[in-house]
Coordinates of C-alpha atoms and ligand atoms in Angstrom, one line a residue:
M1 CA 34.1 -5.6 -19.5
I2 CA 30.4 -5.0 -19.4
K3 CA 29.7 -1.6 -17.8
K4 CA 27.7 -1.8 -14.7
K5 CA 24.5 0.1 -15.3
L6 CA 21.8 1.1 -12.9
G7 CA 18.3 2.4 -13.8
I8 CA 16.6 4.5 -11.2
I9 CA 12.9 5.2 -11.2
G10 CA 12.5 8.8 -9.9
G11 CA 14.8 11.7 -10.0
G12 CA 14.1 13.6 -6.8
Q13 CA 16.7 14.2 -4.1
L14 CA 16.9 10.5 -3.2
G15 CA 17.5 9.7 -6.9
M16 CA 20.1 12.5 -6.9
F17 CA 22.0 11.0 -4.0
I18 CA 21.8 7.5 -5.5
C19 CA 23.4 8.9 -8.7
Q20 CA 26.2 10.5 -6.8
A21 CA 27.0 7.3 -4.9
A22 CA 26.8 5.3 -8.1
K23 CA 29.3 7.6 -9.7
N24 CA 31.8 7.0 -6.9
F25 CA 31.6 3.3 -7.6
G26 CA 32.0 3.8 -11.4
I27 CA 28.4 2.8 -12.1
H28 CA 26.5 4.3 -15.1
T29 CA 23.0 5.7 -14.2
T30 CA 19.8 6.2 -16.1
V31 CA 17.0 8.1 -14.4
F32 CA 13.4 7.7 -15.4
S33 CA 11.6 11.0 -14.5
T34 CA 8.0 11.9 -15.0
T35 CA 8.8 15.6 -14.8
E36 CA 10.9 17.8 -17.0
K37 CA 12.9 19.3 -14.2
F38 CA 14.3 17.0 -11.5
S39 CA 17.0 17.0 -8.8
A40 CA 19.0 14.2 -10.3
K41 CA 19.2 15.7 -13.8
E42 CA 22.7 17.1 -13.5
F43 CA 24.0 14.0 -11.6
C44 CA 22.9 11.1 -13.8
D45 CA 24.7 9.9 -16.9
N46 CA 21.5 9.5 -18.8
F47 CA 17.8 10.3 -18.3
I48 CA 14.4 9.5 -19.9
I49 CA 11.5 11.8 -19.3
G50 CA 8.0 10.4 -19.8
K51 CA 4.9 9.0 -18.3
F52 CA 4.9 5.5 -16.7
S53 CA 2.2 4.6 -19.3
N54 CA 4.5 5.5 -22.2
E55 CA 5.5 1.9 -23.4
K56 CA 8.2 3.1 -25.8
K57 CA 10.0 5.1 -23.2
I58 CA 9.6 2.3 -20.6
K59 CA 11.1 -0.2 -23.1
E60 CA 14.0 2.2 -23.7
F61 CA 14.5 2.5 -19.9
I62 CA 14.4 -1.3 -19.3
E63 CA 17.0 -1.7 -22.1
S64 CA 19.3 1.1 -20.7
S65 CA 20.5 -0.9 -17.6
N66 CA 21.2 -4.3 -16.1
F67 CA 19.9 -3.5 -12.6
F68 CA 17.1 -1.2 -11.3
T69 CA 16.1 0.6 -8.2
V70 CA 13.5 3.1 -7.0
E71 CA 13.5 6.3 -5.1
T72 CA 9.8 6.0 -4.3
E73 CA 7.4 3.2 -3.6
N74 CA 4.6 5.0 -5.5
I75 CA 5.2 3.3 -8.8
P76 CA 2.5 1.3 -10.7
L77 CA 3.0 -2.4 -9.9
S78 CA 2.6 -3.3 -13.6
L79 CA 5.7 -1.3 -14.4
L80 CA 7.7 -3.0 -11.6
E81 CA 6.6 -6.4 -12.8
K82 CA 7.5 -5.5 -16.4
I83 CA 11.0 -4.7 -15.2
N84 CA 11.2 -7.8 -13.1
E85 CA 10.3 -10.0 -16.2
K86 CA 13.6 -9.1 -17.8
K87 CA 15.9 -7.5 -15.3
K88 CA 16.4 -7.4 -11.5
I89 CA 15.0 -4.7 -9.3
F90 CA 16.2 -3.8 -5.8
P91 CA 14.2 -4.2 -3.6
S92 CA 12.2 -6.7 -5.6
S93 CA 8.7 -5.8 -6.9
N94 CA 7.1 -7.9 -4.1
V95 CA 8.8 -5.8 -1.4
I96 CA 7.6 -2.6 -3.1
K97 CA 4.1 -4.0 -3.5
I98 CA 3.8 -4.5 0.2
A99 CA 5.2 -1.1 1.1
Q100 CA 3.0 0.8 -1.3
N101 CA -0.3 -0.1 0.3
R102 CA -0.8 0.6 4.0
L103 CA -3.3 -2.2 4.5
R104 CA -1.1 -4.8 2.9
E105 CA 1.8 -3.4 4.8
K106 CA 0.1 -3.5 8.2
R107 CA -1.2 -7.0 7.7
F108 CA 2.3 -8.1 6.6
L109 CA 4.0 -6.5 9.6
N110 CA 1.6 -7.9 12.1
S111 CA 2.1 -11.4 10.6
I112 CA 5.7 -11.3 11.9
P113 CA 6.2 -12.7 15.4
G114 CA 7.5 -9.9 17.6
V115 CA 6.4 -7.1 15.2
E116 CA 3.3 -5.0 15.9
T117 CA 1.7 -1.8 14.5
A118 CA -0.9 0.5 15.9
K119 CA -4.4 -1.1 16.0
F120 CA -6.1 -0.4 12.6
F121 CA -9.1 -1.2 10.5
P122 CA -9.7 -0.8 6.8
I123 CA -12.5 1.7 6.0
N124 CA -14.2 2.6 2.8
N125 CA -16.9 5.1 3.7
F126 CA -18.2 7.5 6.3
G127 CA -20.3 4.7 8.0
D128 CA -17.1 2.6 8.6
L129 CA -15.3 5.7 9.9
S130 CA -18.0 6.6 12.4
L131 CA -18.2 3.0 13.6
R132 CA -14.5 2.6 14.1
L133 CA -13.9 6.0 15.5
R134 CA -16.1 5.0 18.4
E135 CA -13.9 2.0 19.0
F136 CA -10.9 4.3 19.1
K137 CA -12.6 6.5 21.7
F138 CA -13.1 9.3 19.3
K139 CA -9.5 10.0 18.4
A140 CA -7.9 8.4 15.5
I141 CA -5.9 9.0 12.3
I142 CA -7.1 8.1 8.9
K143 CA -4.7 7.5 6.0
S144 CA -5.3 6.6 2.4
C145 CA -3.9 3.2 1.6
E146 CA -1.9 4.4 -1.3
F147 CA -0.1 7.6 -2.4
G148 CA 0.1 9.0 1.0
Y149 CA 3.4 10.4 2.2
D150 CA 4.6 13.4 4.2
G151 CA 1.1 13.6 5.8
K152 CA -0.6 13.7 2.4
N153 CA -4.1 12.1 2.5
Q154 CA -3.9 11.8 6.2
F155 CA -6.2 13.3 8.9
L156 CA -6.7 13.4 12.6
V157 CA -10.4 12.6 13.3
T158 CA -12.1 13.4 16.6
K159 CA -15.7 13.7 17.8
E160 CA -15.6 17.4 17.1
N161 CA -14.5 17.3 13.4
L162 CA -16.1 14.0 12.4
S163 CA -18.8 15.6 10.3
N164 CA -16.1 17.3 8.1
F165 CA -15.5 13.8 6.6
E166 CA -19.1 13.1 5.7
T167 CA -18.7 14.1 2.1
M168 CA -15.1 12.9 1.6
N169 CA -14.3 9.9 -0.6
L170 CA -13.0 7.4 2.0
K171 CA -12.6 4.4 -0.3
N172 CA -9.4 2.5 0.5
F173 CA -8.5 4.2 3.7
V174 CA -7.3 2.8 7.0
I175 CA -8.2 4.1 10.4
E176 CA -5.6 3.7 13.1
E177 CA -5.5 4.5 16.8
F178 CA -4.0 7.8 17.7
L179 CA -0.8 7.0 19.6
D180 CA 0.5 9.3 22.3
F181 CA 4.0 8.2 21.6
K182 CA 7.2 9.3 23.3
K183 CA 9.5 9.3 20.3
E184 CA 9.7 8.4 16.7
I185 CA 12.7 6.6 15.4
S186 CA 13.9 4.8 12.3
V187 CA 16.3 2.0 11.4
I188 CA 17.7 1.4 7.9
V189 CA 18.6 -2.2 6.9
S190 CA 20.6 -3.1 3.8
K191 CA 21.0 -6.7 2.5
A192 CA 23.3 -8.1 -0.1
K193 CA 23.6 -11.7 -1.2
E194 CA 26.0 -12.6 1.6
N195 CA 25.3 -10.3 4.6
T196 CA 23.0 -7.7 6.1
I197 CA 23.8 -4.5 7.9
T198 CA 21.7 -2.1 10.0
Y199 CA 22.2 1.6 10.6
P200 CA 21.8 2.6 14.3
P201 CA 18.4 3.9 15.2
V202 CA 17.9 7.7 14.8
E203 CA 15.4 10.0 16.4
N204 CA 12.9 11.8 14.1
L205 CA 11.0 14.9 14.8
H206 CA 8.1 15.8 12.6
R207 CA 6.4 19.2 11.9
D208 CA 2.9 18.9 10.3
S209 CA 3.5 15.2 9.7
I210 CA 6.7 16.0 7.6
L211 CA 10.1 15.0 8.8
K212 CA 11.9 18.1 10.1
E213 CA 14.9 16.8 12.1
T214 CA 16.8 13.5 12.5
K215 CA 19.2 13.1 15.4
Y216 CA 22.0 10.6 15.6
P217 CA 22.4 8.9 18.0
A218 CA 18.9 8.5 19.2
N219 CA 18.5 9.0 22.9
L220 CA 17.4 5.4 23.7
N221 CA 18.4 2.9 26.4
N222 CA 20.2 -0.3 25.3
N223 CA 17.1 -2.3 25.4
L224 CA 15.3 -0.1 23.0
I225 CA 18.2 0.1 20.7
K226 CA 18.3 -3.8 20.6
T227 CA 14.6 -4.1 20.2
S228 CA 14.4 -1.6 17.3
L229 CA 17.3 -3.3 15.5
A230 CA 15.8 -6.7 16.0
I231 CA 12.4 -5.5 14.6
A232 CA 14.1 -4.1 11.5
N233 CA 16.0 -7.3 11.0
K234 CA 13.0 -9.5 11.4
I235 CA 11.1 -7.4 8.8
A236 CA 14.0 -7.5 6.4
E237 CA 14.3 -11.3 6.8
K238 CA 10.5 -12.0 6.4
I239 CA 10.1 -9.7 3.4
G240 CA 13.2 -11.3 1.7
L241 CA 15.0 -8.0 1.3
N242 CA 17.5 -7.4 -1.4
G243 CA 18.6 -3.8 -1.4
I244 CA 17.6 -1.3 1.3
L245 CA 14.6 -0.8 3.6
A246 CA 13.8 1.9 6.1
V247 CA 11.6 1.0 9.1
E248 CA 9.8 3.8 10.9
M249 CA 8.8 3.1 14.5
F250 CA 7.0 4.7 17.4
I251 CA 8.3 4.3 21.0
L252 CA 5.3 4.4 23.3
K253 CA 5.4 5.8 26.8
N254 CA 5.5 2.3 28.2
N255 CA 8.5 1.6 26.0
N256 CA 6.6 -0.7 23.6
V257 CA 7.9 -0.3 20.1
L258 CA 5.3 -0.2 17.2
V259 CA 6.1 -0.1 13.6
N260 CA 4.6 2.8 11.7
E261 CA 5.6 2.0 8.1
I262 CA 8.4 0.7 5.9
A263 CA 10.0 2.3 2.9
P264 CA 11.8 0.1 0.3
R265 CA 14.4 2.8 -0.6
P266 CA 16.9 5.2 0.9
H267 CA 15.1 7.3 3.5
N268 CA 15.1 11.0 4.4
S269 CA 16.1 10.0 8.0
G270 CA 19.2 8.5 6.5
H271 CA 20.6 11.6 4.9
W272 CA 22.9 12.0 7.9
T273 CA 24.8 8.9 6.8
L274 CA 26.3 10.9 3.9
D275 CA 28.3 13.0 6.4
A276 CA 28.7 11.0 9.5
C277 CA 29.2 7.4 8.3
K278 CA 32.0 5.6 6.5
Y279 CA 29.4 4.1 4.2
S280 CA 26.2 6.0 3.6
Q281 CA 22.8 4.4 3.0
Y282 CA 23.3 5.3 -0.7
D283 CA 26.7 3.5 -0.8
N284 CA 25.2 0.4 0.7
L285 CA 22.2 0.4 -1.7
I286 CA 24.8 0.4 -4.6
L287 CA 26.8 -2.3 -2.9
S288 CA 23.8 -4.4 -2.3
I289 CA 23.0 -4.3 -6.0
F290 CA 26.4 -4.8 -7.5
E291 CA 28.5 -6.6 -4.8
S292 CA 27.9 -9.6 -2.6
L293 CA 28.6 -7.8 0.6
V294 CA 27.3 -4.6 2.1
K295 CA 29.6 -2.7 4.5
E296 CA 29.2 -1.7 8.2
P297 CA 28.1 1.9 8.3
S298 CA 30.7 2.8 11.0
P299 CA 29.2 6.1 12.2
Q300 CA 32.0 8.6 13.0
K301 CA 30.3 11.4 14.8
S302 CA 27.0 12.5 16.3
C303 CA 24.9 15.0 14.3
K304 CA 21.5 16.4 13.5
M305 CA 20.0 16.6 10.0
V306 CA 17.5 19.4 9.5
N307 CA 15.2 19.5 6.5
L308 CA 14.5 22.7 4.6
I309 CA 10.8 22.6 3.8
G310 CA 9.1 25.1 1.6
E311 CA 9.9 28.7 2.7
D312 CA 12.7 27.4 5.1
F313 CA 14.8 27.4 1.9
N314 CA 14.9 31.2 1.8
N315 CA 17.5 31.0 4.6
F316 CA 19.8 28.7 2.5
A317 CA 22.5 31.2 1.8
N318 CA 22.8 32.2 5.5
L319 CA 22.8 28.6 6.7
K320 CA 25.5 27.7 4.2
K321 CA 27.9 30.0 6.0
K322 CA 27.6 27.9 9.1
Y323 CA 26.6 24.4 8.2
K324 CA 27.1 21.7 5.6
C325 CA 24.1 22.4 3.3
Y326 CA 22.5 20.4 0.5
D327 CA 20.4 22.0 -2.3
Y328 CA 18.0 19.7 -4.0
F329 CA 17.8 22.0 -7.1
K330 CA 14.0 22.1 -7.1
D331 CA 12.5 24.4 -9.8
E332 CA 10.4 26.4 -7.3
I333 CA 9.6 26.7 -3.6
R334 CA 6.3 25.1 -2.7
P335 CA 4.7 24.7 0.7
K336 CA 5.6 21.3 2.3
R337 CA 8.2 20.6 -0.5
K338 CA 11.5 19.3 0.7
M339 CA 14.0 21.8 -0.8
G340 CA 17.3 20.9 0.9
H341 CA 18.8 19.9 4.2
Y342 CA 21.7 20.8 6.4
I343 CA 23.8 19.0 9.0
I344 CA 24.8 20.2 12.4
F345 CA 27.7 18.3 14.0
Ligands
AMP1 P1 3.1 8.5 8.1 O1 2.7 9.1 6.8 O2 2.3 7.3 8.5 O3 4.6 8.3 8.3 O4 2.7 9.6 9.2 C1 3.3 10.8 9.3 C2 3.5 11.3 10.7 O5 2.2 11.4 11.3 C3 4.2 10.3 11.6 O6 5.6 10.4 11.5 C4 3.7 10.7 13.0 O7 4.4 11.9 13.4 C5 2.2 11.1 12.7 N1 1.4 9.8 12.9 C6 1.2 8.9 12.0 N2 0.4 7.9 12.5 C7 0.2 8.2 13.8 C8 -0.6 7.6 14.8 N3 -1.2 6.5 14.7 N4 -0.7 8.3 16.0 C9 -0.1 9.5 16.2 N5 0.6 10.1 15.2 C10 0.8 9.5 14.0

């Protein structure tokens, strides 16, 4: 029998959880990491450390497995396409291509009937910013189109601080209206050859633009639950999903639902599924790759997931006495770095 082998690009905590789920299904994992120390190191069967530009190592990685997945969308497209030439990647390189560029992503999302984002414009320089800021009544958020996550390369711009951006390189940014939203939620969809499943919406709380807490179930009325699930399903359908996709949404004060962004991988707001669902987001990613059916998540209990960010991690030993805690085995504490999480039932 040919051993089922999965290549994972990225060895952070998401890669680590993918490796653990893969092991439960008897699947061999090879992680490609660009750093020497990484969370998944002790959990994968094999790893390759190198730069994405190292052709020899990439060739070795492509030969290591039959199927591939990612733990981040920030991967050079040329590498994804190289993998796609010979092997299958979940989600496909086209899905990742859309998700890795905010402008492409927003245009794609708004092309789907019934799906909307905040109003936005591409900007490339300070002149564009000043012009568009006026249209957004002097309060807007600017975000770099690529390589922005956890609030990185993202700024609130107002009349008062506009001049701070005069010397900044604003090439390939988007400006979007500042939303005075009621809640942030997310829905995770997983699709295999023969079926699609969705995880119920969860409520997300951010601190300094970084996810701090996820609560299941989200406190939403039935209409909003239905709407958020329908939006996630429409996106999965239109994008031709194979694998897993997280959809982050804003609920406005008038109960309109706008999509913030999509992530073509397991999501931080889905960590709770490890402890409170029959099948976690990581299980379903593995099933979507190796089986024809994904499984209903079947949540068993309500819970809250709390991220340990930077110095929060100093409290790990104490928290461990009370809660189910997860250590991401990071080499050092850094501000804004996700170091671990815990679950409160
Ligand atoms: P993002 O990197 O786009 O996920 O943004 C990180 C966080 O910044 C979001 O989860 C929100 O809390 C906040 N944020 C992003 N876009 C907006 C917006 N247009 N209006 C208000 N807050 C936003």
